[in-house]
CSV table of C-alpha atoms and ligand atoms in Angstrom, one decimal:
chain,number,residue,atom,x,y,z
A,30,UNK,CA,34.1,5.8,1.3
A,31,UNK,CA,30.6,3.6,1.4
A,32,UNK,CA,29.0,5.2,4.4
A,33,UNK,CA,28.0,2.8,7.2
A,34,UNK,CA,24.2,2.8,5.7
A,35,UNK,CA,24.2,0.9,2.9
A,36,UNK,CA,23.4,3.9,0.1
A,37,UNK,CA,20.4,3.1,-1.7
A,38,UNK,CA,18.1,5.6,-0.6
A,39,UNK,CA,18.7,9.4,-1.5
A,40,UNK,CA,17.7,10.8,1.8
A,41,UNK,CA,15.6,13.9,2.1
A,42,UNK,CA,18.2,16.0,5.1
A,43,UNK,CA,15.8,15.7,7.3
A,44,UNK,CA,15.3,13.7,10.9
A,45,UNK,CA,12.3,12.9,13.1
A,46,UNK,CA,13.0,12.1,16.4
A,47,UNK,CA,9.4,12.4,17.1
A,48,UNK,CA,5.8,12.0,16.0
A,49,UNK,CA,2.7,13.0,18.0
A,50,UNK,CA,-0.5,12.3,15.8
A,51,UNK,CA,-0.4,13.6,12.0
A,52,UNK,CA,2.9,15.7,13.2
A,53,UNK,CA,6.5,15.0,13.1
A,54,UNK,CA,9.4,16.3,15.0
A,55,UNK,CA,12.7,17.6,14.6
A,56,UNK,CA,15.4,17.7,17.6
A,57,UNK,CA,15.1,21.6,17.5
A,58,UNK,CA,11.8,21.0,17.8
A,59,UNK,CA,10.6,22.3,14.2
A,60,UNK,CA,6.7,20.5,13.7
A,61,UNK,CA,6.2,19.0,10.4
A,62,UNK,CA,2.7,18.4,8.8
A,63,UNK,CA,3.0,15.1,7.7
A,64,UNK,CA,0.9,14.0,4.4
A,65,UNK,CA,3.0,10.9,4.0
A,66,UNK,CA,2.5,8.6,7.0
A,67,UNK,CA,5.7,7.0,6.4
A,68,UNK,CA,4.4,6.0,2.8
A,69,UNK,CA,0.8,4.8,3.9
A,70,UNK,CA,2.2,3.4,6.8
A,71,UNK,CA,1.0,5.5,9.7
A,72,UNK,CA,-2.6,4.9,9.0
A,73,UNK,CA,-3.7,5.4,12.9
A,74,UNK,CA,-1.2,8.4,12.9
A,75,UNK,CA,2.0,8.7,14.9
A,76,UNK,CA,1.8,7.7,19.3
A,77,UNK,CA,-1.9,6.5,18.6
A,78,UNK,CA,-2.3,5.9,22.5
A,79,UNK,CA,-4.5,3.0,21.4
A,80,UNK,CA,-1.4,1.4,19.5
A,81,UNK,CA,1.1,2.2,22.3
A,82,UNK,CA,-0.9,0.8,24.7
A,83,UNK,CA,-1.4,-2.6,22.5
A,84,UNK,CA,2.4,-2.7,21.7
A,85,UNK,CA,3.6,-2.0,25.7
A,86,UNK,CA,1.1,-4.4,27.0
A,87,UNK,CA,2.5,-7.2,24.5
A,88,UNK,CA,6.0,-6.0,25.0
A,89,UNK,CA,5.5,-6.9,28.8
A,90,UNK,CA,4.0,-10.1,28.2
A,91,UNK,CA,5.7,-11.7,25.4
A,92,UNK,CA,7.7,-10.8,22.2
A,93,UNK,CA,8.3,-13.8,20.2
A,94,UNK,CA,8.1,-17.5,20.7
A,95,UNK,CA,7.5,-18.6,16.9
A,96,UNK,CA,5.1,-20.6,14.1
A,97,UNK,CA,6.2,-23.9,16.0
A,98,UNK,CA,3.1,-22.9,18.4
A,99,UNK,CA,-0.3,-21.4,19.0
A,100,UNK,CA,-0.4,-17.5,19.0
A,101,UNK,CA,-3.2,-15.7,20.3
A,102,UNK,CA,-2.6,-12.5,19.2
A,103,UNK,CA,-2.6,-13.8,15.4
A,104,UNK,CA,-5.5,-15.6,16.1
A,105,UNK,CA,-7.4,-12.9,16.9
A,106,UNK,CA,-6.1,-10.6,13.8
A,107,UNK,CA,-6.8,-13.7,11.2
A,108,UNK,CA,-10.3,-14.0,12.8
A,109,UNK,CA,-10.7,-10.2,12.3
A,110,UNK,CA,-9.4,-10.2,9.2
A,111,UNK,CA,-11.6,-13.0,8.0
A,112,UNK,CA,-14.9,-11.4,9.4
A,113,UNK,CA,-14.4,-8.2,7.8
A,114,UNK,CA,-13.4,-9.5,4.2
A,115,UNK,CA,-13.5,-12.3,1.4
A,116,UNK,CA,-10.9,-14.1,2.6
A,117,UNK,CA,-11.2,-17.4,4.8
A,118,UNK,CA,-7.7,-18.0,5.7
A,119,UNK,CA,-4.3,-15.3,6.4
A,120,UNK,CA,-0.5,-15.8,6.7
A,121,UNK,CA,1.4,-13.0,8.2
A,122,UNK,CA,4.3,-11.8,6.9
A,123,UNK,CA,6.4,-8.5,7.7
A,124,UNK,CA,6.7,-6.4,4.5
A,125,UNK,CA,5.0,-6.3,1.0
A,126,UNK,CA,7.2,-7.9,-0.8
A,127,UNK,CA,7.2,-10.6,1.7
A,128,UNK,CA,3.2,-11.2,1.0
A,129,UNK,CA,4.5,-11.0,-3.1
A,130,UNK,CA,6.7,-14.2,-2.8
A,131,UNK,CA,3.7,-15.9,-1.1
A,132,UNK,CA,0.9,-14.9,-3.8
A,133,UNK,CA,3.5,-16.2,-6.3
A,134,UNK,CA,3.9,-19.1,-4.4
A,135,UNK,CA,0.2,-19.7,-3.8
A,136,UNK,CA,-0.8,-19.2,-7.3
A,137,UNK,CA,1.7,-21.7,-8.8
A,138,UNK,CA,1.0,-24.2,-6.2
A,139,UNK,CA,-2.6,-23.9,-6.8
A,140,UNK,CA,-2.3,-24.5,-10.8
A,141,UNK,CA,0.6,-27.5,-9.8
A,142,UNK,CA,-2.1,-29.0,-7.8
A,143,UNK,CA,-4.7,-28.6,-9.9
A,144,UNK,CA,-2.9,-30.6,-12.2
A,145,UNK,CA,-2.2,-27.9,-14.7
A,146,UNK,CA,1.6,-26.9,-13.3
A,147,UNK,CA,2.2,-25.3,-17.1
A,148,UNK,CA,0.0,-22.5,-15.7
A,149,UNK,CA,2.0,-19.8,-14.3
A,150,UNK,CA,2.4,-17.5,-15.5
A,151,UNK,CA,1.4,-14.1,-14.3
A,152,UNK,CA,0.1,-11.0,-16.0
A,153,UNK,CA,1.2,-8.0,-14.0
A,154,UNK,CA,1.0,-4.1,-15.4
A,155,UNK,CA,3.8,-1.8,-16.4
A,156,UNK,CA,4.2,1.2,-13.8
A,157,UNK,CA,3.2,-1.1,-11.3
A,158,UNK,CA,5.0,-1.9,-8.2
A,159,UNK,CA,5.4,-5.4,-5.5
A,160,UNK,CA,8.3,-4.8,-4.0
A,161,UNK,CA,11.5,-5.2,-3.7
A,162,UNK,CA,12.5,-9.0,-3.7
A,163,UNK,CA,13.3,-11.3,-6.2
A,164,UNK,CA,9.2,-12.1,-7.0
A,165,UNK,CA,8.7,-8.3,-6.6
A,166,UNK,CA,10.8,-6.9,-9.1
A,167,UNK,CA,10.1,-9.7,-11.7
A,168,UNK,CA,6.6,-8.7,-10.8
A,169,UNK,CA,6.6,-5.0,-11.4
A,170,UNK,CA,9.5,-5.4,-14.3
A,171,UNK,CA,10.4,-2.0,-15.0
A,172,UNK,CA,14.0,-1.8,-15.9
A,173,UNK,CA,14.7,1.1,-13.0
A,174,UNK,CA,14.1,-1.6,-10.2
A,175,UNK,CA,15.3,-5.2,-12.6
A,176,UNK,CA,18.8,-4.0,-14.2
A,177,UNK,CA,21.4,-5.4,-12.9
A,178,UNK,CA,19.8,-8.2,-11.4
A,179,UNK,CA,19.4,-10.8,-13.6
A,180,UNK,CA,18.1,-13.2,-14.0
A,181,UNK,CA,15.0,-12.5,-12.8
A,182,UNK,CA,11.9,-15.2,-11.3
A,183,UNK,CA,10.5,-15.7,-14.7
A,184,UNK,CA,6.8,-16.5,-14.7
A,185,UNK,CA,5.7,-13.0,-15.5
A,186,UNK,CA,4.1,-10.7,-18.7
A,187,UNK,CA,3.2,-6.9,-18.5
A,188,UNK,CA,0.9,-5.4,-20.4
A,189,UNK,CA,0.5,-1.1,-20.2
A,190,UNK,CA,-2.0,0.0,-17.7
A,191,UNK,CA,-5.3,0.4,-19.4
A,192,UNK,CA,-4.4,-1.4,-22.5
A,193,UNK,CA,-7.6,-3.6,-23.0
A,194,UNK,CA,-6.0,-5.1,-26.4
A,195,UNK,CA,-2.7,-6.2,-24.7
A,196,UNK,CA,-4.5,-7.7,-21.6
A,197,UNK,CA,-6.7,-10.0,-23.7
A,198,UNK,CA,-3.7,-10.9,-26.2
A,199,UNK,CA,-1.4,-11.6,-23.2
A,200,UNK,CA,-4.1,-14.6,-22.1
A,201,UNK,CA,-3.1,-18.0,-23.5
A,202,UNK,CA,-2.7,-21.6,-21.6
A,203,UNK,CA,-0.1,-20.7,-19.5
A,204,UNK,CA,-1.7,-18.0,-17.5
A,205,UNK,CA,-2.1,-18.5,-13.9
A,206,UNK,CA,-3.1,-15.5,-12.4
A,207,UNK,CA,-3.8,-11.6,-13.1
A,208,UNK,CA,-2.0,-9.1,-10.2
A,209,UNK,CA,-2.8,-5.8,-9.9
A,210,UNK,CA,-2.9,-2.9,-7.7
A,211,UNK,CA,-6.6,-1.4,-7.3
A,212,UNK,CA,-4.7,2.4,-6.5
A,213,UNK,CA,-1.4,2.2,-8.5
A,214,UNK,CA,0.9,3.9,-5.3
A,215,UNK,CA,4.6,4.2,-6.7
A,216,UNK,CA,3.4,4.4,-10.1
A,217,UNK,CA,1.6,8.1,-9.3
A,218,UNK,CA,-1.6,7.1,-7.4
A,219,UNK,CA,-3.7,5.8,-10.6
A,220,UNK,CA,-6.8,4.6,-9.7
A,221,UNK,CA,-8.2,1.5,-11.7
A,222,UNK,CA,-12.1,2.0,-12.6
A,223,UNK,CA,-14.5,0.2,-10.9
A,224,UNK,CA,-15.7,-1.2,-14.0
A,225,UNK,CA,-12.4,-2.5,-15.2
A,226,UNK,CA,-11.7,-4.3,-11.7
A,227,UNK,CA,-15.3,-5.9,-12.6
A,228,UNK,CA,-14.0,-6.1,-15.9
A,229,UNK,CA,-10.6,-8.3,-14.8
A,230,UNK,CA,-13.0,-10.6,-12.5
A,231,UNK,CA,-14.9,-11.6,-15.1
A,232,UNK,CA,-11.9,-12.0,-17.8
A,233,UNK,CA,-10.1,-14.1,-15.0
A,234,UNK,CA,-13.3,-16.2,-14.2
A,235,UNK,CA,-13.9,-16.8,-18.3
A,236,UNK,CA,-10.4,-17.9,-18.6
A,237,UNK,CA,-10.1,-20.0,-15.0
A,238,UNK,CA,-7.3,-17.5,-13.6
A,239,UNK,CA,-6.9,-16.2,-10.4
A,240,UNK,CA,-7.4,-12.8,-10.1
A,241,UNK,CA,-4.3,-11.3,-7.4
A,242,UNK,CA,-4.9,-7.8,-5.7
A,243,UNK,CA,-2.3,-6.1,-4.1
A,244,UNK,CA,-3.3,-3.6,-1.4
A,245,UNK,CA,-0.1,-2.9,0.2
A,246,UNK,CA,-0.8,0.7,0.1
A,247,UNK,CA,-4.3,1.4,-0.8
A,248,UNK,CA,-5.8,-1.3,1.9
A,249,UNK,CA,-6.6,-0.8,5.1
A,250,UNK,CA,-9.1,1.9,5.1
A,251,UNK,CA,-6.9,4.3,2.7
A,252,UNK,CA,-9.7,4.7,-0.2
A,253,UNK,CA,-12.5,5.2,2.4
A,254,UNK,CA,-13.3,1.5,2.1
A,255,UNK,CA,-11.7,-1.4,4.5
A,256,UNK,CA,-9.8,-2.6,1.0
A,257,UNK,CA,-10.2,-0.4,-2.3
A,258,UNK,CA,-11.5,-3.5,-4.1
A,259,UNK,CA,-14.7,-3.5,-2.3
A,260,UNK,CA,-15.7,0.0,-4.3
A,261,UNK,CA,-16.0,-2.4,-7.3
A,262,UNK,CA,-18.1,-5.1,-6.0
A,263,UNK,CA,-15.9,-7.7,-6.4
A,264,UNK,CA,-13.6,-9.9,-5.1
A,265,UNK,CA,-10.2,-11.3,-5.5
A,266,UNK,CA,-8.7,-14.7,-4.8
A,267,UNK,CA,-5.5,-13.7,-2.9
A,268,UNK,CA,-4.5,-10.3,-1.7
A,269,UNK,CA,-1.8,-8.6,-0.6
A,270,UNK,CA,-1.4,-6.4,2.5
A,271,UNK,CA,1.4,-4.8,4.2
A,272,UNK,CA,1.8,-1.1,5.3
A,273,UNK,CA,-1.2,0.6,7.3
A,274,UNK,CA,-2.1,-3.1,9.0
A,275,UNK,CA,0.9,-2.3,11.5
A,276,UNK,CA,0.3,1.3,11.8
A,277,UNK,CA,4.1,1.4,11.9
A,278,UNK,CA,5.2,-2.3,13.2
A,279,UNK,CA,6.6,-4.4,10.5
A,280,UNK,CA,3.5,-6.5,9.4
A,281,UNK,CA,2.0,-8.0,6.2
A,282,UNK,CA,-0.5,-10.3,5.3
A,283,UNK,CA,-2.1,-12.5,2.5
A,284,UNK,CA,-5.5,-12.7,2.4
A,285,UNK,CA,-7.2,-15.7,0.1
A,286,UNK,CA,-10.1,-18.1,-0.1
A,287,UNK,CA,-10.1,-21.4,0.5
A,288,UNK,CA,-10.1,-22.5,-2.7
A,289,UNK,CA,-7.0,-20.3,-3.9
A,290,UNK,CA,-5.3,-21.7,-0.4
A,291,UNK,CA,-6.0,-25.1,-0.6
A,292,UNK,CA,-2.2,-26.2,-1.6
A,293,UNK,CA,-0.9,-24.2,1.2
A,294,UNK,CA,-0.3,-27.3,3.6
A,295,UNK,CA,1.8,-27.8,6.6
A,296,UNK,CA,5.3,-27.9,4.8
A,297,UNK,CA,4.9,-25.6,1.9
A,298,UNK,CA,5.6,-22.1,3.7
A,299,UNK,CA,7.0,-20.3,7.0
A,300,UNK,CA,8.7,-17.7,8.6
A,301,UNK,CA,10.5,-17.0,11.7
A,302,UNK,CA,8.6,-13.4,12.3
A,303,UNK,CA,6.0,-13.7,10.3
A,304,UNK,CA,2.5,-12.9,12.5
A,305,UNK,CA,5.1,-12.2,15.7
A,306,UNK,CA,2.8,-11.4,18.7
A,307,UNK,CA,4.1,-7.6,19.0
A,308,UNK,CA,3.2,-7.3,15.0
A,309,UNK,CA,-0.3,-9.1,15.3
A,310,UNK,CA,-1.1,-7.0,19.1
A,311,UNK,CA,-0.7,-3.8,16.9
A,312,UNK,CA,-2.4,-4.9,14.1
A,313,UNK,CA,-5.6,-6.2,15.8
A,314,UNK,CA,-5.6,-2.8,17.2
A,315,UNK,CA,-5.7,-1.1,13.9
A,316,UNK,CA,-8.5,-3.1,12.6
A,317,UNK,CA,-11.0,-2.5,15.6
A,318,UNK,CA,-10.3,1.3,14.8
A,319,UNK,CA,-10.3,1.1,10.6
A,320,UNK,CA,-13.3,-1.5,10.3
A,321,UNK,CA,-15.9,0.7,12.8
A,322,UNK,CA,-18.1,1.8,9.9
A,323,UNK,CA,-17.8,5.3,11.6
A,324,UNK,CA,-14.1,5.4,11.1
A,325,UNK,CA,-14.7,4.9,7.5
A,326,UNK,CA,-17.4,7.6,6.9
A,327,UNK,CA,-15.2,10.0,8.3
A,328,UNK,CA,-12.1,9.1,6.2
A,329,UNK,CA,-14.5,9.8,3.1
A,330,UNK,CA,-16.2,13.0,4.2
A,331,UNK,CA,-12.2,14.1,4.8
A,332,UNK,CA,-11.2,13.0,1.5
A,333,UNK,CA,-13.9,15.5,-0.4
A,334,UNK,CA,-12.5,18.2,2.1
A,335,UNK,CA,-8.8,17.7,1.4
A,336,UNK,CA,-9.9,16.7,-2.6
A,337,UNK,CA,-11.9,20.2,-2.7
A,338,UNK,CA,-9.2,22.3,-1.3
A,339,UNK,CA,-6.3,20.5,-3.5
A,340,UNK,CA,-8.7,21.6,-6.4
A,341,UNK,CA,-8.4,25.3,-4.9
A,342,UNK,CA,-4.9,25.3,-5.2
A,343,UNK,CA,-4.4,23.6,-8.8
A,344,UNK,CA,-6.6,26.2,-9.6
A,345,UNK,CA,-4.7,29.1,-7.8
A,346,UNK,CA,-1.1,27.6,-9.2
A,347,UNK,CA,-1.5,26.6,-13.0
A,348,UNK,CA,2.1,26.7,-13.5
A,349,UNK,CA,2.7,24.1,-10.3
A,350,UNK,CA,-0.1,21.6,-10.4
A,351,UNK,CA,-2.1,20.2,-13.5
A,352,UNK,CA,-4.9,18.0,-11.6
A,353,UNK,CA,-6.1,15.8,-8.5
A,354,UNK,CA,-6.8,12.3,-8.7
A,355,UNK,CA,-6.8,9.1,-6.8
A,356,UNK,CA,-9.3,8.0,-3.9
A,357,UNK,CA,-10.2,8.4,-0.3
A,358,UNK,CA,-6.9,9.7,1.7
A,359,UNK,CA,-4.7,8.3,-1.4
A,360,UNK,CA,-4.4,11.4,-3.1
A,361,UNK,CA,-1.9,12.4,-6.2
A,362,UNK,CA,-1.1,16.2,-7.5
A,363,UNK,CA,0.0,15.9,-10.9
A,364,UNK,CA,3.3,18.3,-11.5
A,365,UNK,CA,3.6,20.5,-13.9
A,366,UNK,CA,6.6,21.5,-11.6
A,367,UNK,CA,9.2,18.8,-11.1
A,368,UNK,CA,7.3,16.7,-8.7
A,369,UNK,CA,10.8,16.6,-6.4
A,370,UNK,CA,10.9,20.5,-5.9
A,371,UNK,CA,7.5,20.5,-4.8
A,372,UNK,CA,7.8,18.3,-2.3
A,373,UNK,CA,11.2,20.3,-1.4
A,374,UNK,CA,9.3,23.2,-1.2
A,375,UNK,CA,7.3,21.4,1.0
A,376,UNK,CA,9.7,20.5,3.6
A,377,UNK,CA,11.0,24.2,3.6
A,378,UNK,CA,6.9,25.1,4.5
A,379,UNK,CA,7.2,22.0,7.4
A,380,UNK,CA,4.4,19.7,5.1
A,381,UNK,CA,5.9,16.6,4.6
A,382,UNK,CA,4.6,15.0,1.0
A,383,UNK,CA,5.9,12.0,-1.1
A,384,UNK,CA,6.9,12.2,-4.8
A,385,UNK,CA,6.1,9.3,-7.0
A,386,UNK,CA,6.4,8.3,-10.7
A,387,UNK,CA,4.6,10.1,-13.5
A,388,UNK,CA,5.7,13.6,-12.0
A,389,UNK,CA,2.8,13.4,-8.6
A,390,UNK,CA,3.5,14.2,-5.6
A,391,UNK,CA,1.4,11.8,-3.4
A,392,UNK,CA,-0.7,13.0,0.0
A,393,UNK,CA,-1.0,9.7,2.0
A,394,UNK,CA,-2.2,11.4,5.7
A,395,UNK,CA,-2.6,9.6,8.3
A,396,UNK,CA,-6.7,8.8,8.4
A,397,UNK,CA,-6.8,10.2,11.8
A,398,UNK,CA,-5.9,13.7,9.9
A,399,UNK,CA,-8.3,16.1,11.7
A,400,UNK,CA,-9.6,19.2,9.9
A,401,UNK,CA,-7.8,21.4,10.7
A,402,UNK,CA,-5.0,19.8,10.2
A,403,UNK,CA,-6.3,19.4,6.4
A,404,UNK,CA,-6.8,23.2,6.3
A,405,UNK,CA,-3.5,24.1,7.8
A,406,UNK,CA,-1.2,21.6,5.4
A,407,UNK,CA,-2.9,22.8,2.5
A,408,UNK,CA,-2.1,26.1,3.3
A,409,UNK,CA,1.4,25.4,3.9
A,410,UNK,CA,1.3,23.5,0.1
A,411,UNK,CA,-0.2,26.9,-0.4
A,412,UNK,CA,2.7,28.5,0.5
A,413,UNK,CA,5.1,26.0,-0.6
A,414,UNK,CA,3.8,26.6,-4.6
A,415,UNK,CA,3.9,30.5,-3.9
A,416,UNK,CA,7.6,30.4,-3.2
A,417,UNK,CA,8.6,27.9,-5.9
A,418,UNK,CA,6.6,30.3,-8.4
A,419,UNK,CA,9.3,32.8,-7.0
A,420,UNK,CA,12.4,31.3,-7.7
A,421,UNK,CA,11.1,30.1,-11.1
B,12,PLP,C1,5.2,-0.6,-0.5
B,12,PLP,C2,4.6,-1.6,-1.5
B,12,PLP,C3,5.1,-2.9,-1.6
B,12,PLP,C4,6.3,-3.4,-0.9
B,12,PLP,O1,6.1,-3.4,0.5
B,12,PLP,P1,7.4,-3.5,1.4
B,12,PLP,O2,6.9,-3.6,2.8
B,12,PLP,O3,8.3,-2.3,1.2
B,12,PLP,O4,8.1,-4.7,1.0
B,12,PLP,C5,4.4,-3.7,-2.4
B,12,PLP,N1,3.3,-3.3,-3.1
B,12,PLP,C6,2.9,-2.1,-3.0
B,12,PLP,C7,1.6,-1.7,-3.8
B,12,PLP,C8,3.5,-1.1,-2.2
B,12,PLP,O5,3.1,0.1,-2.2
């Protein structure tokens, strides 16, 4: 019998029913380390009393009244998010693959307007994922997230991540736009080089295409930097936010400039929840914390810590791990284990880790992880790798 949750997710058997900073919290009361912030989501932590108090305060006043009016509270976050990036204008949305459809949307209506509407076509990269709505899975186009659900939003082209060759011969008259994740998440926390995000900027600016970012989980202070694109130097035209900007309320965004904007007029795009005053309350709070240069410094300096231990124990388990990678608090241990029985192991040592594709298992803490915390979950990883070498 179909249970009364639809079953698409094979759940781990575990239940919070509590969270309390970078911990989480069974009913018997068993305390979890947790290195996955609800998949980047968590990014002020769990209860941040900052948060609560910017939720309950919003709660009391007003929840929703809708796009039909003024809302303050998005106000405020669009102005915040303006000052601290290169975008001039923001729609909020409530998920990633909400901001997805409207960077589709934006680019097409942009090339239509310009009065090139045979543009658009998008080059997006294998391994790569948007989401999961229409746009999203056309976007990322593996086969794991497309079959069965034809047909897809055509519109878009992959080309293998890192293959220089296919990204030039994918360019012809019909390409709108380039979209691509600066930290590849799902795809096993692969981080593009600087130079080839400088590298994409210039193709796109050569060829008149608009160069799509999508920071749903490597944004909001996760790399060290406000956005991960800002390590290059350069800037996109539209970008895509989502997961830490609600520190756990539903909440996107798309960032853009003007000019990639500019066919986004009264008419063309809405949504009921989208930039909801609970959502934006939260999410202004976030920013005031992540943008304080302070805040960032100190996610760095964490990120060598928890990076320098992580090399300690790939070093002290060669049969378990191979390597490190990624950036800032977006880190990736590449398996030589199955990736899944690490991160069992993991919930059997109370550290709670995320497995993604290309056998990693991905450590996404909240950035208010203190060190100790670092010390003690790495230990428990520790632990975790000595037992699987036991059963093996
Ligand atoms: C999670 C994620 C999405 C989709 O976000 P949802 O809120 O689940 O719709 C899109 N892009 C990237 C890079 C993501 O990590």
């Amino acid at each position: 019998m179909i249970p009364s949750i639809l079953p698409t997710y094979n759940r781990a058997p575990l239940s919070f029913v509590k969270g309390e900073g970078s911990w989480l919290i069974e009913a018997d009361g068993r305390r979890f380390l947790d290195l996955g912030a609800g998949i980047a989501v968590n990014a002020m932590g769990h209860a941040h009393p900052a948060l609560v108090e910017a939720l309950t305060t919003q709660a009391q006043a007003l929840w929703h009244t809708s796009n039909l009016y003024h809302i303050p509270a998005q106000e405020a976050l669009a102005d915040a998010l303006v000052e601290a990036t290169f975008a001039d204008t923001v729609f909020f949305t409530n998920s990633g693959t909400e901001s997805c459809e409207l960077a589709v949307k934006m680019v097409r209506k942009f090339f239509h307007d310009a009065g090139s509407p045979e543009r658009t076509e998008i080059i997006a990269f294998e391994a790569s994922f948007h989401g999961r709505s229409s746009a999203g899975i056309a976007a990322a186009g593996s086969e794991k997230m497309t079959k069965g659900f034809g047909p897809l939003l055509p519109g878009f082209k992959h080309v293998a991540w890192g293959d220089h060759d296919a990204l030039h011969a994918a360019i012809d008259k019909n390409t709108a736009a380039i979209l691509i994740e600066p930290v590849q998440g799902e795809g096993g926390i692969r981080p593009l080089p600087d130079q080839c995000l400088k590298g994409l900027r210039d193709l796109c600016d050569e060829h008149g295409i608009l160069l799509v970012l999508d920071e749903v989980q490597c944004g909001v202070g996760r790399t060290g930097r406000l956005f991960a694109h800002e390590w290059a130097g350069v800037d996109p035209d539209i970008m895509m936010v989502a997961k830490g900007i609600g520190g756990g309320f539903p909440l996107g965004a798309v960032l853009a400039t003007e000019r990639a904007a500019r066919g986004m007029v009264a008419g063309t795009h809405g949504s009921t929840y989208g930039g909801n005053p609970l959502g934006c309350a939260v999410g202004y709070a976030v920013m005031q914390h992540v943008t304080a240069p302070e805040f960032l410094e100190e996610v760095r300096r964490k990120s060598g810590l928890l990076r320098q231990k992580l090399e300690g124990l790939v070093a002290a388990h060669p049969d378990i791990f191979e390597d490190v990678r990624g950036s800032g608090l977006m880190l990736g241990l590449i398996c030589k284990a199955t990736n899944t029985d690490v991160v069992q192991a993991g919930y059997d040592a109370l550290v709670v880790t995320v497995p993604a594709a290309d056998n990693v298992v991905r450590l996404l803490p909240p950035l208010t992880i203190s060190d100790d915390e670092i010390a003690e979950a790495v230990k428990r990883l520790d632990h975790a790798a000595t037992q699987l070498e036991g059963a093996a």
